[in-house]
mmCIF file of C-alpha atoms in Angstrom:
data_model
loop_
_atom_site.group_PDB
_atom_site.id
_atom_site.type_symbol
_atom_site.label_atom_id
_atom_site.label_comp_id
_atom_site.label_asym_id
_atom_site.label_seq_id
_atom_site.Cartn_x
_atom_site.Cartn_y
_atom_site.Cartn_z
ATOM 1 C CA MET F 542 -89.064 -73.146 -48.245
ATOM 2 C CA GLN F 543 -85.823 -74.056 -46.492
ATOM 3 C CA CYS F 544 -84.612 -74.443 -42.859
ATOM 4 C CA ASP F 545 -81.257 -72.796 -41.992
ATOM 5 C CA ASP F 546 -78.794 -73.640 -39.151
ATOM 6 C CA THR F 547 -80.263 -71.017 -36.831
ATOM 7 C CA GLY F 548 -83.558 -72.816 -36.439
ATOM 8 C CA TYR F 549 -85.510 -70.359 -38.572
ATOM 9 C CA ILE F 550 -87.693 -71.347 -41.576
ATOM 10 C CA ILE F 551 -86.935 -69.160 -44.616
ATOM 11 C CA PHE F 552 -89.723 -68.340 -47.052
ATOM 12 C CA ILE F 553 -88.472 -67.229 -50.460
ATOM 13 C CA SER F 554 -90.859 -65.448 -52.858
ATOM 14 C CA PHE F 555 -89.908 -64.548 -56.396
ATOM 15 C CA PRO F 556 -91.490 -61.410 -57.854
ATOM 16 C CA VAL F 557 -90.683 -60.592 -61.396
ATOM 17 C CA LYS F 558 -87.599 -58.411 -60.804
ATOM 18 C CA THR F 559 -86.822 -58.623 -57.088
ATOM 19 C CA LEU F 560 -85.774 -61.256 -54.567
ATOM 20 C CA THR F 561 -87.308 -60.942 -51.069
ATOM 21 C CA LEU F 562 -86.140 -62.953 -48.056
ATOM 22 C CA THR F 563 -88.305 -63.181 -44.931
ATOM 23 C CA THR F 564 -87.696 -65.195 -41.794
ATOM 24 C CA GLN F 565 -90.031 -66.626 -39.193
ATOM 25 C CA PRO F 566 -89.070 -68.468 -35.977
ATOM 26 C CA ASN F 567 -89.306 -72.227 -35.987
ATOM 27 C CA LYS F 568 -91.813 -72.724 -33.189
ATOM 28 C CA GLY F 569 -90.979 -76.393 -32.856
ATOM 29 C CA LEU F 570 -87.282 -75.710 -32.300
ATOM 30 C CA SER F 571 -87.982 -72.810 -29.904
ATOM 31 C CA MET F 572 -90.163 -75.027 -27.743
ATOM 32 C CA ALA F 573 -87.442 -77.696 -27.755
ATOM 33 C CA ASN F 574 -84.795 -75.146 -26.702
ATOM 34 C CA GLU F 575 -87.041 -73.861 -23.923
ATOM 35 C CA LYS F 576 -87.568 -77.424 -22.709
ATOM 36 C CA ASN F 577 -83.772 -78.040 -22.713
ATOM 37 C CA ASN F 578 -83.191 -74.839 -20.719
ATOM 38 C CA ASN F 579 -85.767 -75.927 -18.169
ATOM 39 C CA ASN F 580 -84.083 -79.330 -17.904
ATOM 40 C CA ASN F 581 -80.682 -77.696 -17.400
ATOM 41 C CA ASN F 582 -82.095 -75.442 -14.678
ATOM 42 C CA ASN F 583 -83.650 -78.455 -12.976
ATOM 43 C CA ASN F 584 -80.322 -80.309 -13.167
ATOM 44 C CA ASN F 585 -78.494 -77.341 -11.646
ATOM 45 C CA VAL F 586 -81.018 -77.153 -8.818
ATOM 46 C CA GLU F 587 -80.728 -80.905 -8.301
ATOM 47 C CA GLN F 588 -76.903 -80.706 -8.204
ATOM 48 C CA SER F 589 -77.017 -77.752 -5.807
ATOM 49 C CA THR F 590 -79.412 -79.639 -3.522
ATOM 50 C CA LYS F 591 -77.180 -82.699 -3.640
ATOM 51 C CA SER F 592 -74.090 -80.579 -2.774
ATOM 52 C CA ASN F 593 -75.957 -79.055 0.162
ATOM 53 C CA ASN F 594 -76.625 -82.531 1.503
ATOM 54 C CA LEU F 595 -72.978 -83.649 1.272
ATOM 55 C CA PRO F 596 -70.528 -83.346 4.207
ATOM 56 C CA LYS F 597 -68.844 -79.939 4.078
ATOM 57 C CA VAL F 598 -65.059 -79.395 3.916
ATOM 58 C CA PHE F 599 -63.457 -76.036 4.751
ATOM 59 C CA ILE F 600 -60.004 -74.928 3.495
ATOM 60 C CA HIS F 601 -58.286 -73.280 6.483
ATOM 61 C CA GLY F 602 -55.379 -71.405 4.935
ATOM 62 C CA PRO F 603 -54.259 -68.425 2.830
ATOM 63 C CA PRO F 604 -55.832 -67.768 -0.601
ATOM 64 C CA GLN F 605 -52.909 -69.308 -2.499
ATOM 65 C CA PHE F 606 -53.298 -72.446 -0.378
ATOM 66 C CA SER F 607 -56.652 -73.222 -1.998
ATOM 67 C CA ILE F 608 -55.200 -72.758 -5.472
ATOM 68 C CA VAL F 609 -52.671 -75.558 -5.073
ATOM 69 C CA LEU F 610 -54.661 -77.694 -2.634
ATOM 70 C CA GLN F 611 -57.968 -78.116 -4.391
ATOM 71 C CA PRO F 612 -59.411 -81.654 -4.282
ATOM 72 C CA ASN F 613 -61.339 -82.742 -7.341
ATOM 73 C CA PRO F 614 -65.153 -82.659 -7.172
ATOM 74 C CA SER F 615 -66.444 -85.633 -5.242
ATOM 75 C CA GLN F 616 -69.690 -87.489 -4.706
ATOM 76 C CA ASN F 617 -68.780 -87.846 -1.024
ATOM 77 C CA PHE F 618 -68.013 -84.280 0.122
ATOM 78 C CA HIS F 619 -68.394 -80.630 -0.878
ATOM 79 C CA ILE F 620 -65.763 -77.861 -0.581
ATOM 80 C CA LEU F 621 -67.410 -74.847 1.077
ATOM 81 C CA ASN F 622 -64.820 -72.215 0.166
ATOM 82 C CA PRO F 623 -62.872 -73.190 -2.969
ATOM 83 C CA SER F 624 -61.288 -69.712 -3.033
ATOM 84 C CA SER F 625 -60.266 -69.945 0.646
ATOM 85 C CA LEU F 626 -61.886 -66.597 1.323
ATOM 86 C CA PRO F 627 -62.859 -65.371 3.826
ATOM 87 C CA SER F 628 -61.002 -66.835 6.820
ATOM 88 C CA LEU F 629 -62.671 -69.465 8.978
ATOM 89 C CA HIS F 630 -63.656 -66.979 11.711
ATOM 90 C CA GLU F 631 -65.014 -64.506 9.142
ATOM 91 C CA PHE F 632 -66.839 -67.259 7.310
ATOM 92 C CA ILE F 633 -68.567 -68.422 10.482
ATOM 93 C CA SER F 634 -69.470 -64.873 11.547
ATOM 94 C CA LEU F 635 -70.980 -64.234 8.098
ATOM 95 C CA ASN F 636 -72.586 -67.690 7.879
ATOM 96 C CA PRO F 637 -73.263 -68.823 11.455
ATOM 97 C CA HIS F 638 -75.643 -71.541 10.252
ATOM 98 C CA GLN F 639 -72.782 -73.146 8.300
ATOM 99 C CA ALA F 640 -70.571 -73.775 11.350
ATOM 100 C CA SER F 641 -72.540 -76.870 12.289
ATOM 101 C CA SER F 642 -72.266 -78.254 8.746
ATOM 102 C CA ILE F 643 -68.453 -78.369 8.531
ATOM 103 C CA SER F 644 -67.324 -81.975 8.890
ATOM 104 C CA ALA F 645 -63.673 -81.598 7.853
ATOM 105 C CA ILE F 646 -61.029 -78.924 7.417
ATOM 106 C CA LEU F 647 -57.805 -78.781 5.416
ATOM 107 C CA CYS F 648 -55.114 -76.743 7.152
ATOM 108 C CA THR F 649 -51.563 -75.458 6.770
ATOM 109 C CA THR F 650 -48.968 -74.872 9.494
ATOM 110 C CA LEU F 651 -49.473 -71.092 9.539
ATOM 111 C CA TYR F 652 -53.176 -71.492 10.368
ATOM 112 C CA PRO F 653 -53.422 -73.176 13.794
ATOM 113 C CA VAL F 654 -56.301 -75.450 14.700
ATOM 114 C CA ASN F 655 -56.425 -74.933 18.449
ATOM 115 C CA ALA F 656 -59.162 -75.703 20.948
ATOM 116 C CA ASP F 657 -60.894 -72.362 20.261
ATOM 117 C CA VAL F 658 -61.159 -73.138 16.535
ATOM 118 C CA ILE F 659 -62.346 -76.681 17.198
ATOM 119 C CA ARG F 660 -65.090 -75.441 19.537
ATOM 120 C CA LEU F 661 -66.500 -73.321 16.719
ATOM 121 C CA LEU F 662 -67.154 -76.483 14.709
ATOM 122 C CA PRO F 663 -69.512 -78.829 16.577
ATOM 123 C CA SER F 664 -69.729 -81.296 13.673
ATOM 124 C CA LEU F 665 -65.999 -81.467 12.935
ATOM 125 C CA ARG F 666 -64.834 -85.068 12.457
ATOM 126 C CA LEU F 667 -61.613 -84.791 10.410
ATOM 127 C CA ILE F 668 -58.601 -82.479 10.166
ATOM 128 C CA CYS F 669 -56.271 -82.940 7.174
ATOM 129 C CA ALA F 670 -52.884 -81.289 7.649
ATOM 130 C CA SER F 671 -50.880 -80.457 4.546
ATOM 131 C CA SER F 672 -47.637 -80.815 6.519
ATOM 132 C CA ALA F 673 -45.738 -83.697 8.080
ATOM 133 C CA GLY F 674 -45.781 -81.949 11.454
ATOM 134 C CA THR F 675 -48.972 -81.470 13.454
ATOM 135 C CA ASN F 676 -47.819 -79.192 16.282
ATOM 136 C CA HIS F 677 -50.213 -76.502 14.974
ATOM 137 C CA ILE F 678 -53.152 -78.798 15.794
ATOM 138 C CA ASP F 679 -54.469 -79.361 19.325
ATOM 139 C CA LEU F 680 -54.252 -83.138 19.286
ATOM 140 C CA SER F 681 -55.449 -83.441 22.894
ATOM 141 C CA GLU F 682 -58.679 -81.646 22.048
ATOM 142 C CA CYS F 683 -59.050 -83.801 18.936
ATOM 143 C CA ARG F 684 -58.696 -86.972 21.005
ATOM 144 C CA ARG F 685 -61.246 -85.658 23.502
ATOM 145 C CA ARG F 686 -63.719 -84.919 20.701
ATOM 146 C CA GLY F 687 -62.959 -88.085 18.733
ATOM 147 C CA ILE F 688 -61.735 -86.080 15.721
ATOM 148 C CA LYS F 689 -59.492 -87.893 13.255
ATOM 149 C CA VAL F 690 -56.272 -86.194 12.097
ATOM 150 C CA THR F 691 -54.136 -86.921 9.041
ATOM 151 C CA SER F 692 -50.788 -85.484 7.951
ATOM 152 C CA ALA F 693 -48.496 -85.572 4.938
ATOM 153 C CA GLY F 694 -46.660 -88.496 6.518
ATOM 154 C CA ASN F 695 -43.339 -89.148 4.769
ATOM 155 C CA LEU F 696 -44.424 -87.444 1.563
ATOM 156 C CA PHE F 697 -41.935 -84.554 1.851
ATOM 157 C CA SER F 698 -38.930 -86.405 3.254
ATOM 158 C CA GLU F 699 -36.756 -86.154 0.144
ATOM 159 C CA GLU F 700 -37.516 -82.478 -0.476
ATOM 160 C CA VAL F 701 -36.779 -81.539 3.144
ATOM 161 C CA ALA F 702 -33.533 -83.543 3.083
ATOM 162 C CA ASP F 703 -32.518 -81.730 -0.119
ATOM 163 C CA MET F 704 -33.124 -78.387 1.591
ATOM 164 C CA ALA F 705 -31.130 -79.389 4.678
ATOM 165 C CA VAL F 706 -28.081 -80.268 2.583
ATOM 166 C CA ALA F 707 -28.529 -77.164 0.408
ATOM 167 C CA LEU F 708 -28.572 -74.907 3.476
ATOM 168 C CA LEU F 709 -25.511 -76.651 4.872
ATOM 169 C CA ILE F 710 -23.549 -76.203 1.634
ATOM 170 C CA ASP F 711 -24.636 -72.558 1.381
ATOM 171 C CA VAL F 712 -23.602 -71.733 4.946
ATOM 172 C CA SER F 713 -20.297 -73.628 4.850
ATOM 173 C CA ARG F 714 -19.206 -72.372 1.391
ATOM 174 C CA LYS F 715 -20.609 -68.823 1.886
ATOM 175 C CA ILE F 716 -22.536 -68.983 -1.391
ATOM 176 C CA SER F 717 -25.179 -66.392 -0.501
ATOM 177 C CA THR F 718 -22.531 -64.156 1.068
ATOM 178 C CA ALA F 719 -20.405 -64.367 -2.075
ATOM 179 C CA ASP F 720 -23.432 -63.586 -4.220
ATOM 180 C CA ARG F 721 -24.154 -60.407 -2.247
ATOM 181 C CA PHE F 722 -20.487 -59.405 -2.378
ATOM 182 C CA LEU F 723 -20.279 -59.839 -6.122
ATOM 183 C CA ARG F 724 -23.396 -57.758 -6.706
ATOM 184 C CA ARG F 725 -21.941 -54.964 -4.572
ATOM 185 C CA GLN F 726 -18.608 -55.243 -6.404
ATOM 186 C CA VAL F 727 -20.274 -54.775 -9.779
ATOM 187 C CA GLN F 728 -21.765 -51.535 -8.502
ATOM 188 C CA ASN F 729 -18.489 -50.419 -6.897
ATOM 189 C CA GLN F 730 -15.351 -51.283 -8.884
ATOM 190 C CA PHE F 731 -13.116 -50.409 -5.938
ATOM 191 C CA ALA F 732 -14.790 -52.791 -3.453
ATOM 192 C CA THR F 733 -12.363 -54.908 -1.429
ATOM 193 C CA TRP F 734 -12.444 -58.637 -0.836
ATOM 194 C CA ASP F 735 -14.202 -58.319 2.503
ATOM 195 C CA PHE F 736 -16.191 -61.492 3.085
ATOM 196 C CA PRO F 737 -14.834 -64.464 5.079
ATOM 197 C CA LEU F 738 -13.671 -67.682 3.486
ATOM 198 C CA GLY F 739 -15.863 -70.736 3.769
ATOM 199 C CA SER F 740 -14.969 -74.318 4.645
ATOM 200 C CA LYS F 741 -15.364 -77.562 2.737
ATOM 201 C CA LEU F 742 -18.167 -79.959 3.556
ATOM 202 C CA THR F 743 -16.264 -83.137 2.729
ATOM 203 C CA GLY F 744 -15.251 -85.065 5.829
ATOM 204 C CA LYS F 745 -17.287 -82.978 8.271
ATOM 205 C CA LYS F 746 -18.643 -84.572 11.452
ATOM 206 C CA ILE F 747 -22.419 -84.321 11.150
ATOM 207 C CA GLY F 748 -24.863 -84.761 14.029
ATOM 208 C CA ILE F 749 -28.468 -85.431 13.017
ATOM 209 C CA VAL F 750 -31.169 -84.770 15.615
ATOM 210 C CA GLY F 751 -34.131 -86.987 14.753
ATOM 211 C CA MET F 752 -33.276 -90.081 12.754
ATOM 212 C CA GLY F 753 -36.666 -90.615 11.193
ATOM 213 C CA ARG F 754 -37.343 -90.731 7.464
ATOM 214 C CA ILE F 755 -36.022 -87.190 6.889
ATOM 215 C CA GLY F 756 -32.936 -87.794 9.032
ATOM 216 C CA LEU F 757 -32.174 -90.970 7.113
ATOM 217 C CA GLU F 758 -32.503 -89.150 3.791
ATOM 218 C CA VAL F 759 -30.126 -86.412 5.023
ATOM 219 C CA ALA F 760 -27.590 -89.019 6.155
ATOM 220 C CA LYS F 761 -27.780 -90.803 2.799
ATOM 221 C CA ARG F 762 -27.017 -87.572 0.930
ATOM 222 C CA LEU F 763 -24.138 -86.584 3.202
ATOM 223 C CA GLU F 764 -22.482 -89.972 2.879
ATOM 224 C CA ALA F 765 -21.663 -88.905 -0.676
ATOM 225 C CA PHE F 766 -19.498 -86.145 0.851
ATOM 226 C CA ASN F 767 -17.669 -88.678 3.029
ATOM 227 C CA CYS F 768 -19.153 -87.049 6.112
ATOM 228 C CA MET F 769 -19.005 -88.865 9.431
ATOM 229 C CA ILE F 770 -22.608 -89.268 10.605
ATOM 230 C CA SER F 771 -23.775 -89.473 14.226
ATOM 231 C CA TYR F 772 -27.286 -89.064 15.549
ATOM 232 C CA ASN F 773 -29.608 -88.460 18.464
ATOM 233 C CA SER F 774 -33.119 -89.848 18.497
ATOM 234 C CA ARG F 775 -35.753 -90.985 20.971
ATOM 235 C CA ASN F 776 -34.358 -94.482 20.685
ATOM 236 C CA LYS F 777 -31.265 -96.082 19.237
ATOM 237 C CA LYS F 778 -31.901 -97.601 15.806
ATOM 238 C CA PRO F 779 -30.592 -101.185 15.955
ATOM 239 C CA LEU F 780 -30.174 -101.439 12.182
ATOM 240 C CA LEU F 781 -28.047 -98.288 11.884
ATOM 241 C CA SER F 782 -24.271 -98.355 12.115
ATOM 242 C CA TYR F 783 -23.971 -94.625 12.858
ATOM 243 C CA PRO F 784 -22.817 -93.726 16.404
ATOM 244 C CA PHE F 785 -25.764 -92.911 18.694
ATOM 245 C CA TYR F 786 -25.717 -90.237 21.413
ATOM 246 C CA SER F 787 -28.454 -90.202 24.015
ATOM 247 C CA SER F 788 -28.257 -86.417 24.508
ATOM 248 C CA VAL F 789 -28.059 -83.542 22.035
ATOM 249 C CA LEU F 790 -25.355 -81.909 24.138
ATOM 250 C CA GLU F 791 -23.144 -84.987 23.817
ATOM 251 C CA LEU F 792 -23.856 -85.101 20.089
ATOM 252 C CA ALA F 793 -22.885 -81.431 19.660
ATOM 253 C CA THR F 794 -19.667 -81.955 21.612
ATOM 254 C CA ASN F 795 -18.557 -84.628 19.138
ATOM 255 C CA THR F 796 -19.605 -83.009 15.848
ATOM 256 C CA ASN F 797 -19.069 -79.896 13.685
ATOM 257 C CA VAL F 798 -22.628 -79.603 12.411
ATOM 258 C CA LEU F 799 -26.093 -80.168 13.898
ATOM 259 C CA ILE F 800 -29.014 -80.792 11.538
ATOM 260 C CA LEU F 801 -32.422 -80.693 13.217
ATOM 261 C CA CYS F 802 -35.015 -83.009 11.667
ATOM 262 C CA CYS F 803 -37.139 -83.958 14.684
ATOM 263 C CA ASP F 804 -40.715 -83.115 15.685
ATOM 264 C CA LEU F 805 -41.546 -80.267 18.043
ATOM 265 C CA ASN F 806 -43.145 -81.305 21.312
ATOM 266 C CA ASP F 807 -42.791 -80.605 25.029
ATOM 267 C CA GLN F 808 -39.633 -82.701 25.185
ATOM 268 C CA THR F 809 -37.906 -81.144 22.159
ATOM 269 C CA LYS F 810 -38.725 -77.457 22.625
ATOM 270 C CA TYR F 811 -35.419 -75.543 22.924
ATOM 271 C CA ILE F 812 -33.546 -78.832 22.633
ATOM 272 C CA VAL F 813 -30.759 -76.656 21.207
ATOM 273 C CA ASN F 814 -29.954 -74.154 23.970
ATOM 274 C CA LYS F 815 -26.931 -71.993 24.682
ATOM 275 C CA GLU F 816 -24.965 -74.895 26.151
ATOM 276 C CA VAL F 817 -25.503 -77.009 23.036
ATOM 277 C CA ILE F 818 -24.612 -74.111 20.725
ATOM 278 C CA LEU F 819 -21.359 -73.425 22.573
ATOM 279 C CA ALA F 820 -20.509 -77.139 22.518
ATOM 280 C CA LEU F 821 -20.405 -77.023 18.701
ATOM 281 C CA GLY F 822 -17.617 -74.469 18.875
ATOM 282 C CA LYS F 823 -16.781 -71.304 16.932
ATOM 283 C CA GLY F 824 -16.706 -73.110 13.604
ATOM 284 C CA GLY F 825 -19.910 -75.043 14.216
ATOM 285 C CA ILE F 826 -22.994 -74.866 12.025
ATOM 286 C CA ILE F 827 -26.663 -75.449 12.860
ATOM 287 C CA VAL F 828 -29.247 -76.317 10.192
ATOM 288 C CA ASN F 829 -32.920 -76.405 11.134
ATOM 289 C CA VAL F 830 -35.539 -77.946 8.843
ATOM 290 C CA GLY F 831 -37.708 -79.195 11.712
ATOM 291 C CA ARG F 832 -39.550 -76.516 13.681
ATOM 292 C CA GLY F 833 -38.350 -73.103 14.824
ATOM 293 C CA ALA F 834 -38.842 -73.654 18.539
ATOM 294 C CA LEU F 835 -36.394 -76.574 18.544
ATOM 295 C CA ILE F 836 -33.780 -73.813 18.997
ATOM 296 C CA ASP F 837 -33.661 -71.076 21.614
ATOM 297 C CA GLU F 838 -33.737 -68.379 18.935
ATOM 298 C CA LYS F 839 -32.554 -65.536 21.187
ATOM 299 C CA GLU F 840 -29.506 -67.485 22.310
ATOM 300 C CA LEU F 841 -28.733 -68.501 18.722
ATOM 301 C CA LEU F 842 -28.844 -64.868 17.599
ATOM 302 C CA LYS F 843 -26.581 -63.797 20.423
ATOM 303 C CA CYS F 844 -24.031 -66.531 19.663
ATOM 304 C CA LEU F 845 -24.068 -65.724 15.927
ATOM 305 C CA ILE F 846 -23.522 -62.013 16.551
ATOM 306 C CA GLU F 847 -20.734 -62.644 19.057
ATOM 307 C CA GLY F 848 -19.015 -65.231 16.857
ATOM 308 C CA GLU F 849 -19.536 -68.121 19.285
ATOM 309 C CA ILE F 850 -20.763 -70.266 16.389
ATOM 310 C CA GLY F 851 -19.781 -70.347 12.726
ATOM 311 C CA GLY F 852 -23.184 -70.090 11.060
ATOM 312 C CA ALA F 853 -26.756 -71.279 10.686
ATOM 313 C CA GLY F 854 -29.121 -72.335 7.907
ATOM 314 C CA LEU F 855 -32.737 -71.812 8.940
ATOM 315 C CA ASP F 856 -35.871 -72.843 7.064
ATOM 316 C CA VAL F 857 -38.112 -72.517 10.132
ATOM 317 C CA PHE F 858 -38.594 -69.946 12.892
ATOM 318 C CA GLU F 859 -40.151 -69.841 16.322
ATOM 319 C CA ASN F 860 -42.904 -67.292 15.599
ATOM 320 C CA GLU F 861 -43.641 -67.768 11.915
ATOM 321 C CA PRO F 862 -44.289 -65.929 9.723
ATOM 322 C CA ASN F 863 -42.385 -63.347 11.795
ATOM 323 C CA VAL F 864 -38.592 -63.600 11.592
ATOM 324 C CA PRO F 865 -36.295 -61.650 13.962
ATOM 325 C CA LYS F 866 -34.906 -58.713 11.981
ATOM 326 C CA GLU F 867 -31.475 -59.179 13.558
ATOM 327 C CA PHE F 868 -30.946 -62.204 11.308
ATOM 328 C CA PHE F 869 -31.136 -60.088 8.139
ATOM 329 C CA SER F 870 -27.844 -58.276 8.651
ATOM 330 C CA LEU F 871 -25.811 -61.403 9.429
ATOM 331 C CA ASP F 872 -23.629 -62.863 6.689
ATOM 332 C CA ASN F 873 -23.187 -66.137 8.575
ATOM 333 C CA VAL F 874 -26.892 -67.005 8.312
ATOM 334 C CA VAL F 875 -28.877 -68.347 5.344
ATOM 335 C CA LEU F 876 -32.634 -67.895 5.654
ATOM 336 C CA SER F 877 -35.503 -69.663 3.904
ATOM 337 C CA PRO F 878 -39.237 -68.924 4.453
ATOM 338 C CA HIS F 879 -40.279 -72.444 5.519
ATOM 339 C CA ALA F 880 -39.921 -73.440 1.881
ATOM 340 C CA ALA F 881 -38.331 -76.892 2.158
ATOM 341 C CA ILE F 882 -41.416 -78.603 0.753
ATOM 342 C CA LEU F 883 -42.315 -75.973 -1.816
ATOM 343 C CA THR F 884 -41.864 -77.646 -5.182
ATOM 344 C CA SER F 885 -44.320 -78.228 -8.000
ATOM 345 C CA ASP F 886 -43.937 -81.971 -7.440
ATOM 346 C CA THR F 887 -44.938 -81.817 -3.778
ATOM 347 C CA PHE F 888 -48.004 -79.688 -4.494
ATOM 348 C CA MET F 889 -49.322 -82.331 -6.866
ATOM 349 C CA SER F 890 -48.525 -85.102 -4.401
ATOM 350 C CA ILE F 891 -50.095 -83.465 -1.332
ATOM 351 C CA CYS F 892 -53.225 -82.570 -3.299
ATOM 352 C CA GLN F 893 -53.637 -86.230 -4.269
ATOM 353 C CA LEU F 894 -52.950 -87.403 -0.708
ATOM 354 C CA VAL F 895 -55.460 -84.998 0.840
ATOM 355 C CA GLU F 896 -58.074 -86.068 -1.673
ATOM 356 C CA GLN F 897 -57.390 -89.739 -0.914
ATOM 357 C CA ASN F 898 -57.739 -89.140 2.836
ATOM 358 C CA LEU F 899 -61.009 -87.261 2.348
ATOM 359 C CA GLU F 900 -62.421 -89.941 0.060
ATOM 360 C CA ALA F 901 -61.358 -92.678 2.482
ATOM 361 C CA PHE F 902 -62.852 -90.924 5.495
ATOM 362 C CA PHE F 903 -66.218 -90.156 3.926
ATOM 363 C CA SER F 904 -66.372 -93.677 2.486
ATOM 364 C CA ASN F 905 -65.733 -95.217 5.926
ATOM 365 C CA LYS F 906 -62.406 -96.675 4.787
ATOM 366 C CA PRO F 907 -59.034 -96.612 6.605
ATOM 367 C CA LEU F 908 -57.207 -93.267 6.358
ATOM 368 C CA ILE F 909 -54.060 -93.177 4.233
ATOM 369 C CA THR F 910 -51.807 -91.219 6.634
ATOM 370 C CA PRO F 911 -53.519 -91.190 10.061
ATOM 371 C CA VAL F 912 -52.061 -89.377 13.064
ATOM 372 C CA ILE F 913 -54.942 -90.152 15.426
#
């Protein structure tokens, strides 16, 4: 009699000329396995019950948003929709009893958290934005309800500054235009040299609107090109040696390039209007890595088409994700789909930051990057 690895006892009998193998279940091992299965089921039920009792967090964003922004499992909160499907409104309509259990939401700029959304969530206590800007969140309603808000803070400053300089180089040196020309030329050997020459960046007069962390990073990069930096901000920075202009119009009048790095609010909406655009002159360039509505988009389009301004590099638009189709046919414009922060490094960093803010909030500790 022997016991094999499967948990069966093997009886071997030896007749005179034949060898017969018979098997019979090991009752002791079967009972042990059944007991282990019962324990596992009990543990799963216990874990499920514990998760149901934890504060609930909802991911308010597109499906791909949840893939990159997925906090690790926590003892302090439970993610309701790890796949980010369905949308918040659909989720609540399908699970109306869950609306009152949502204590926090993670959100992206393309998914606004306005007063109507906030009213759907009576137990909401925290909103974690994955962006530095929070103009997609109704902060007034949050203050009225006592809801805490966090942002990415200065996490993306270097990436956004890189994008601003990249757009400026592309527009001024006509890199994207040259790329399109060369591709057409390969297809048509008799194509003529029909795209305009660019201009060098070195020595340009640069006006930065918003001398916060991003503006400072842009200035630092452009110093390497021997650019002459000036700026406009809410207040003059006493530690900066760059010339300060109290109005954007005055800044545009004295520079070749405007780079927009400021927040969008009631005071900065359409801060770049037709008058400012014309003040830059026919060779002027505008780069926007702030928010789309910092520029009067219709006036910008008109000036670009009519040649009243040299070019524009745009990472943001007024009515995202919709972009005016008129931009697509212009060779003096470089477009980017609000991608300044989209790097593998930033995804890892923002995921860690969001997780830290959630852990801090549900542990009654100070938030890492509070807005209110």
